[in-house]
Structure formats: C-alpha cells, structure tokens
Amino acid sequence: MMHSNLIDGEWIDGDDVVRNINPSDTNDVIGDYARASAEDAKAAIAAAKAAFPAWSRSGILERHAILRKTADEILARKDELGRLLSREEGKTLAEGIGETVRAGQIFDFFAGEALRLAGEVIPSVRPGIGVEITREPVGVVGIITPWNFPIAIPAWKIAPALCYGNTIVFKPAELVPGCSWAIVDILVRAGLPKGVLNLVMGKGSVVGQAMLDSPDIQAITFTGSTGTGKRVALASVEHNRKYQLEMGGKNPFVVLDDADLTVAVEAAVNSAFFSTGQRCTASSRVIVTEGIHDRFVQAMGERMKGLVIDDALKAGTHIGPVVDQSQLKQDTDYIAIGKQEGAKLAFGGELLKRDTPGFYLQPALFTEATNQMRISQEEIFGPVASVIRVKDYDEALAVANDTPFGLSSGIATTSLKHATHFKRNAEAGMVMVNLPTAGVDFHVPFGGRKGSSHGSREQGRYAAEFYTTVKAAYTLT
Ligand code: NDP
C-alpha cells in the first residue's frame, strides 16, 4: 500500500517513494511512503497558516473530543501499532507496545488539558484598572522528529500543539514513517479540520530545510542530533521564531560502594542496552567506585550473557537490531575507537548473524575507560557502554558532570545522603535514583541542560510554555 502525505486535508502522492524496511529482516518491506518535495512543504505551510485563525478560536470541547478519540483509538490498537513500531524501528515488541500505550496516554493527558485552559486575573498597581493574563496559541508549529521513538515523540509534540490551538506541519524521520502516518490518519478520522495538521514525509535536507527557511512557521520543536539542532537554532534566530531542541546525551550512571548490586546491575543494563541503546536518555558512562568495581563488572558480564539479541518481533528477545546500516557503522566505529584509545572491551561488541538478515550487534561493555576518551565524551547512540573507575562519591559526581551534555543522570546507592546530594548537584534535567537513566512518565517535564536541550520543557503541563504565548491585557474598570 502507498502511504501519501497529507496537505490541506488531501492525501497527496510525492514525486518519489521511500521504502520502509524492517531492520530485523531487511527482506521485509513494511510499505511505501510518499517523499515530499520542498514545494509540498511550502504548500503544507500555507495550508497550516490558512487553517490557523479558525483552529486557534475553536472550542475546547472540539479539541478535547478529537484528542480523546485519538487516544482511544491508539490504545485500542496498541498491539497492532506496537508491532508496526517494532517492525520499522527494531525495538522489541514489548517496548513497541509500551511506547504505543504511552502515546495514547499523552493524547489522553492533553485531551484533559484542553478542558483546563485557564488564565489569571490580578489587581493592577494602579487603582481602577484590571489585569488579565492569558495564554494564546503561537501559530504554525513545525514538528521535526527522529527515528528512535517513532510514536511517542510525534505524540508528545502533536498533542500539546493541537491542545493549545496551534496548526502543524509535521516531518517525521524518513527512516520510520509508518507510525507517524498512522497517527495522522487517526487524527484526521477523529475529526481534525483540514489544514490543521499537515504531514510531509521526506528528507530532512529537503523538507526539513524548507520548514527552517519559511517565515510562516512561528515555532519549531525538534528532537534529533546536535548538528541538525544547531541548524534549527540558527535558522530560527534568523526568522525570530520560537524553537525548542532536544538533542544528544552522554548520560552518567554512578554506582557507589554501598549500592544494592542487583539493583545497580539491572538499572545499568537497562540504561545502556535496552532499546538497543538508541535512547537519548541511555547511559553510556557507568561510573563505579573502587570498592564495588570488580564485583559490579563481573555481575554485568553475567547479566549480559543472559541477554537475547534477535528479531524484535520474536518472543523472548531482549534487544532488537540496530536501526540501520549507517547507525551500525557508527556503533562499530566507536567500538574500534574505544580499543584504540586503550579501553578494554570486556564483553560483547561482535556482529551477530540471525535467521533473517538484519543489523544485529552484541551489546558491548568497555572497562578501564577514562572520561577523557572519545567513547566517554561523544554520543554513540548504540548498545555500547564504558565503565569508568573512580575513588569515591566526590570523584564520581565530578566525572558524571564532566560532559558537554546534561539530559539524564542516574545513581545506584543505599545512602540517603549521597542520593540527596546527587539529586541536587547532578548537572542534568532529569535525575534517577536506583532507576535506569531512561524511562520517564508521560505527565512529567522532559528535557535537559547544557548541550542536550534548548528552550522550555516538553510533556506534562510544562509543555504549555512552548506551545503558547502569554498575553497581558489591561482594562480601565
Ligand atoms: P538528525 O538530527 O539528522 O535527524 C532528526 C530529524 O531531523 C529527522 O527528521 C531528519 O530528517 C531531520 N533533519 C535532518 N536534516 C535536516 C535539516 N537540514 N533541516 C531540518 N531537518 C533535518 O539525526 P539522525 O537521524 O541522522 O541521527 C544521527 C544521530 O543523531 C544519532 O546517531 C544520534 O547520535 C543522534 N540522535 C539523537 C536523538 C535524540 O533523541 N536525542 C534521536 C535521533 C538521533 P531525515 O531523517 O528524514 O533526514
């Protein structure tokens, strides 16, 4: 089946087609997806601009009903959509279904928020004057998403944008268009008026760039690499538009001498390797104090032996394939770099053959790594982690913070003193105690600091900050 783009309420074929391939089995073609041109992107932007006045004034019950229906359909189809997700991205079926449920919950949350829009009435410092503070939609919002969370990230950008009355031009990652197409199809059938949401699948360098260059997009929300994030920022400054960036991470996971070893190993394995390490919140630096170091490394090795790396859709698979050939090359290149830098490849790191042709990589754990090595400073975005040995908590915290990134930060400890100190002093947007660095709630603010993020937080009530603009109105009473 051919999957078209949606522009001004019409399903439009592109000049070209992209074939969506299963990374667990490259012979499995998921479907053909239209590839939009720069002209298509311009038409989509014009449609979103034309739809904005009416949608920005639409009733809250209409917005609530559309978001609610979308949530209900996503949740009702969680197994089917979760399977599509695992098939196109390569995370396991359990992870795919889990992510789909989360997308449904996000639409449900913002369906509720649509009914809770509120402002403030405050007294003026001048007698006889009243002040009202309200939030208004920003305008046309450009949404550019990456491949690693093909349904959750589109959901956590589209749902608040619609809830607060914005219109949208949405460009998903070309590698995983399936879930994005499905969400747009659901929203349209849920009753979204034409032009409010436009889907332009295609190349970032063409469709994404046309969005960056347009003066008619008032805000861009982006998740992806640091390099593309910078392009979004520069273009947005040029057009004086609002922008929000979620980019890379090099998240630390600290293990202290007093940690519960089982808790520490489970959290570290999950942080480093689940979802094939392809999460911006994954931990690729495991910082371990001397007293527990050797026991921890041995226990990690034992735990890693039990991991099943296979077809994402197979029952019993713990870790699916890497998303594609170029990401696999990036992962294996970094494994070679780690060896050259003098780290010891203690476990894994081999390419694996399975029943079907796919991008299978055994998770890799380096030991004897230092924080100065490239494998400890640069985002790899695969199932590759390094153990860095440190003397004590103070050194662990210093190493944890010695990175250009600041998204998530974790610690395994039974000490209240150290847990409390770490929560206050980790230079990250999210801190986890005795939990993996990845795995967050859908109603809680998401985002980081330093090189990981720019702009206000995503998700939960904090999302209002990006998708609205504040107005103060004064009235002589
Ligand atoms: P990109 O930043 O290139 O892709 C993210 C999105 O930006 C995609 O939709 C992409 O389109 C689009 N894009 C690319 N070029 C432009 C442009 N000039 N203008 C506007 N949009 C553009 O990341 P990749 O997918 O190439 O992944 C590369 C690396 O980025 C990974 O190895 C990882 O290190 C990091 N990454 C981080 C993520 C995170 O969650 N923080 C998520 C994904 C990647 P298209 O893909 O269709 O070309």
Coordinates of N, CA, C and O and ligand atoms in Angstrom, one line a residue, residues 144-148 171-174 202-205 208-209 212 222-225 228 231 246-248 280 327 330 379-381, ligand 1:
I144 N 9.6 18.4 13.9 CA 10.6 17.6 13.2 C 11.1 16.5 14.2 O 11.6 16.8 15.3
T145 N 10.9 15.2 13.9 CA 11.1 14.2 14.8 C 12.2 13.2 14.3 O 12.4 13.0 13.2
P146 N 12.8 12.5 15.3 CA 13.8 11.5 15.0 C 13.2 10.1 14.8 O 12.0 9.9 15.0
W147 N 14.1 9.1 14.6 CA 13.6 7.8 14.3 C 13.5 6.9 15.6 O 12.9 5.8 15.5
N148 N 14.1 7.3 16.7 CA 14.2 6.4 17.8 C 13.0 6.2 18.6 O 12.8 5.1 19.3
K171 N 7.1 16.8 10.1 CA 8.0 16.0 9.3 C 8.7 14.9 10.1 O 9.6 15.2 10.9
P172 N 8.2 13.7 10.0 CA 8.9 12.6 10.7 C 10.2 12.2 10.1 O 10.5 12.6 9.0
A173 N 11.0 11.4 10.8 CA 12.3 10.9 10.3 C 11.9 10.0 9.1 O 11.0 9.1 9.2
E174 N 12.7 10.1 8.0 CA 12.4 9.3 6.8 C 12.5 7.8 7.1 O 11.9 7.0 6.4
G202 N 9.6 12.9 4.2 CA 10.6 13.1 3.2 C 12.0 13.4 3.9 O 12.1 13.3 5.1
K203 N 12.9 13.9 3.0 CA 14.3 14.1 3.5 C 14.4 15.3 4.4 O 13.8 16.4 4.0
G204 N 15.2 15.2 5.5 CA 15.4 16.4 6.3 C 16.0 17.5 5.5 O 15.7 18.7 5.7
S205 N 17.0 17.2 4.7 CA 17.7 18.2 3.9 C 16.8 18.9 2.9 O 17.2 20.0 2.5
G208 N 12.7 19.2 5.7 CA 13.0 19.9 6.9 C 13.6 21.3 6.7 O 13.3 22.3 7.3
Q209 N 14.5 21.3 5.7 CA 15.2 22.6 5.4 C 14.2 23.6 4.9 O 14.2 24.8 5.3
L212 N 12.6 25.1 7.9 CA 13.5 26.0 8.6 C 13.6 27.4 7.9 O 13.7 28.4 8.5
F222 N 12.1 20.4 17.8 CA 13.0 19.4 17.2 C 13.6 18.4 18.2 O 14.0 18.8 19.2
T223 N 13.6 17.2 17.8 CA 14.4 16.2 18.5 C 15.3 15.5 17.5 O 14.8 15.0 16.5
G224 N 16.6 15.3 17.9 CA 17.5 14.7 17.0 C 18.9 15.0 17.3 O 19.2 15.1 18.5
S225 N 19.8 15.0 16.3 CA 21.2 15.2 16.6 C 21.6 16.6 16.9 O 20.9 17.6 16.6
T228 N 22.0 18.9 13.6 CA 20.8 19.4 13.0 C 20.1 20.4 13.9 O 19.6 21.4 13.5
R231 N 21.4 23.7 13.3 CA 20.8 24.3 12.1 C 19.4 24.9 12.4 O 19.1 26.0 11.9
E246 N 15.7 19.1 21.6 CA 16.1 18.0 22.4 C 17.1 17.2 21.6 O 16.8 16.7 20.5
M247 N 18.3 17.2 22.1 CA 19.4 16.6 21.3 C 20.1 15.5 22.0 O 19.4 14.7 22.7
G248 N 21.4 15.4 22.0 CA 22.0 14.2 22.4 C 22.2 14.1 23.9 O 21.8 15.0 24.7
C280 N 18.0 8.8 23.8 CA 18.8 10.0 24.2 C 19.0 9.9 25.7 O 20.0 10.6 26.2
Q327 N 23.8 3.6 11.2 CA 24.0 3.6 12.7 C 24.8 2.4 13.2 O 25.7 2.6 14.1
Q330 N 28.3 3.4 12.7 CA 28.7 4.4 13.8 C 29.1 3.6 15.1 O 30.1 3.9 15.7
E379 N 28.5 11.1 21.8 CA 27.3 10.2 21.8 C 27.4 9.1 20.7 O 27.7 9.4 19.5
I380 N 27.3 7.9 21.1 CA 27.5 6.7 20.2 C 26.1 6.4 19.7 O 25.9 6.1 18.5
F381 N 25.1 6.3 20.5 CA 23.7 6.0 20.2 C 23.5 4.6 19.8 O 22.8 4.3 18.9
Ligands
NDP1 P1 19.1 14.0 12.6 O1 19.3 15.1 13.5 O2 19.7 14.2 11.2 O3 17.5 13.7 12.3 C1 16.5 14.2 13.2 C2 15.4 14.8 12.3 O4 15.9 16.0 11.6 C3 14.9 13.9 11.2 O5 13.6 14.0 10.9 C4 15.7 14.4 10.0 O6 15.2 14.1 8.7 C5 15.7 15.9 10.2 N1 16.7 16.7 9.5 C6 17.9 16.3 9.0 N2 18.5 17.3 8.4 C7 17.7 18.4 8.5 C8 17.8 19.7 8.0 N3 18.8 20.2 7.3 N4 16.7 20.5 8.3 C9 15.7 20.1 9.0 N5 15.5 18.8 9.4 C10 16.5 18.0 9.2 O7 19.6 12.7 13.3 P2 19.8 11.2 12.6 O8 18.5 10.5 12.5 O9 20.6 11.4 11.3 O10 20.7 10.5 13.7 C11 22.1 10.9 13.8 C12 22.5 10.9 15.3 O11 21.7 11.8 16.0 C13 22.3 9.6 16.0 O12 23.3 8.7 15.8 C14 22.2 10.1 17.4 O13 23.5 10.3 17.9 C15 21.5 11.4 17.3 N6 20.1 11.3 17.6 C16 19.6 11.7 18.8 C17 18.3 11.6 19.1 C18 17.7 12.0 20.4 O14 16.7 11.5 20.8 N7 18.4 13.0 21.1 C19 17.3 10.9 18.2 C20 17.9 10.5 17.0 C21 19.2 10.7 16.7 P3 15.6 12.7 8.0 O15 16.0 11.7 9.0 O16 14.3 12.3 7.3 O17 16.7 13.1 7.0

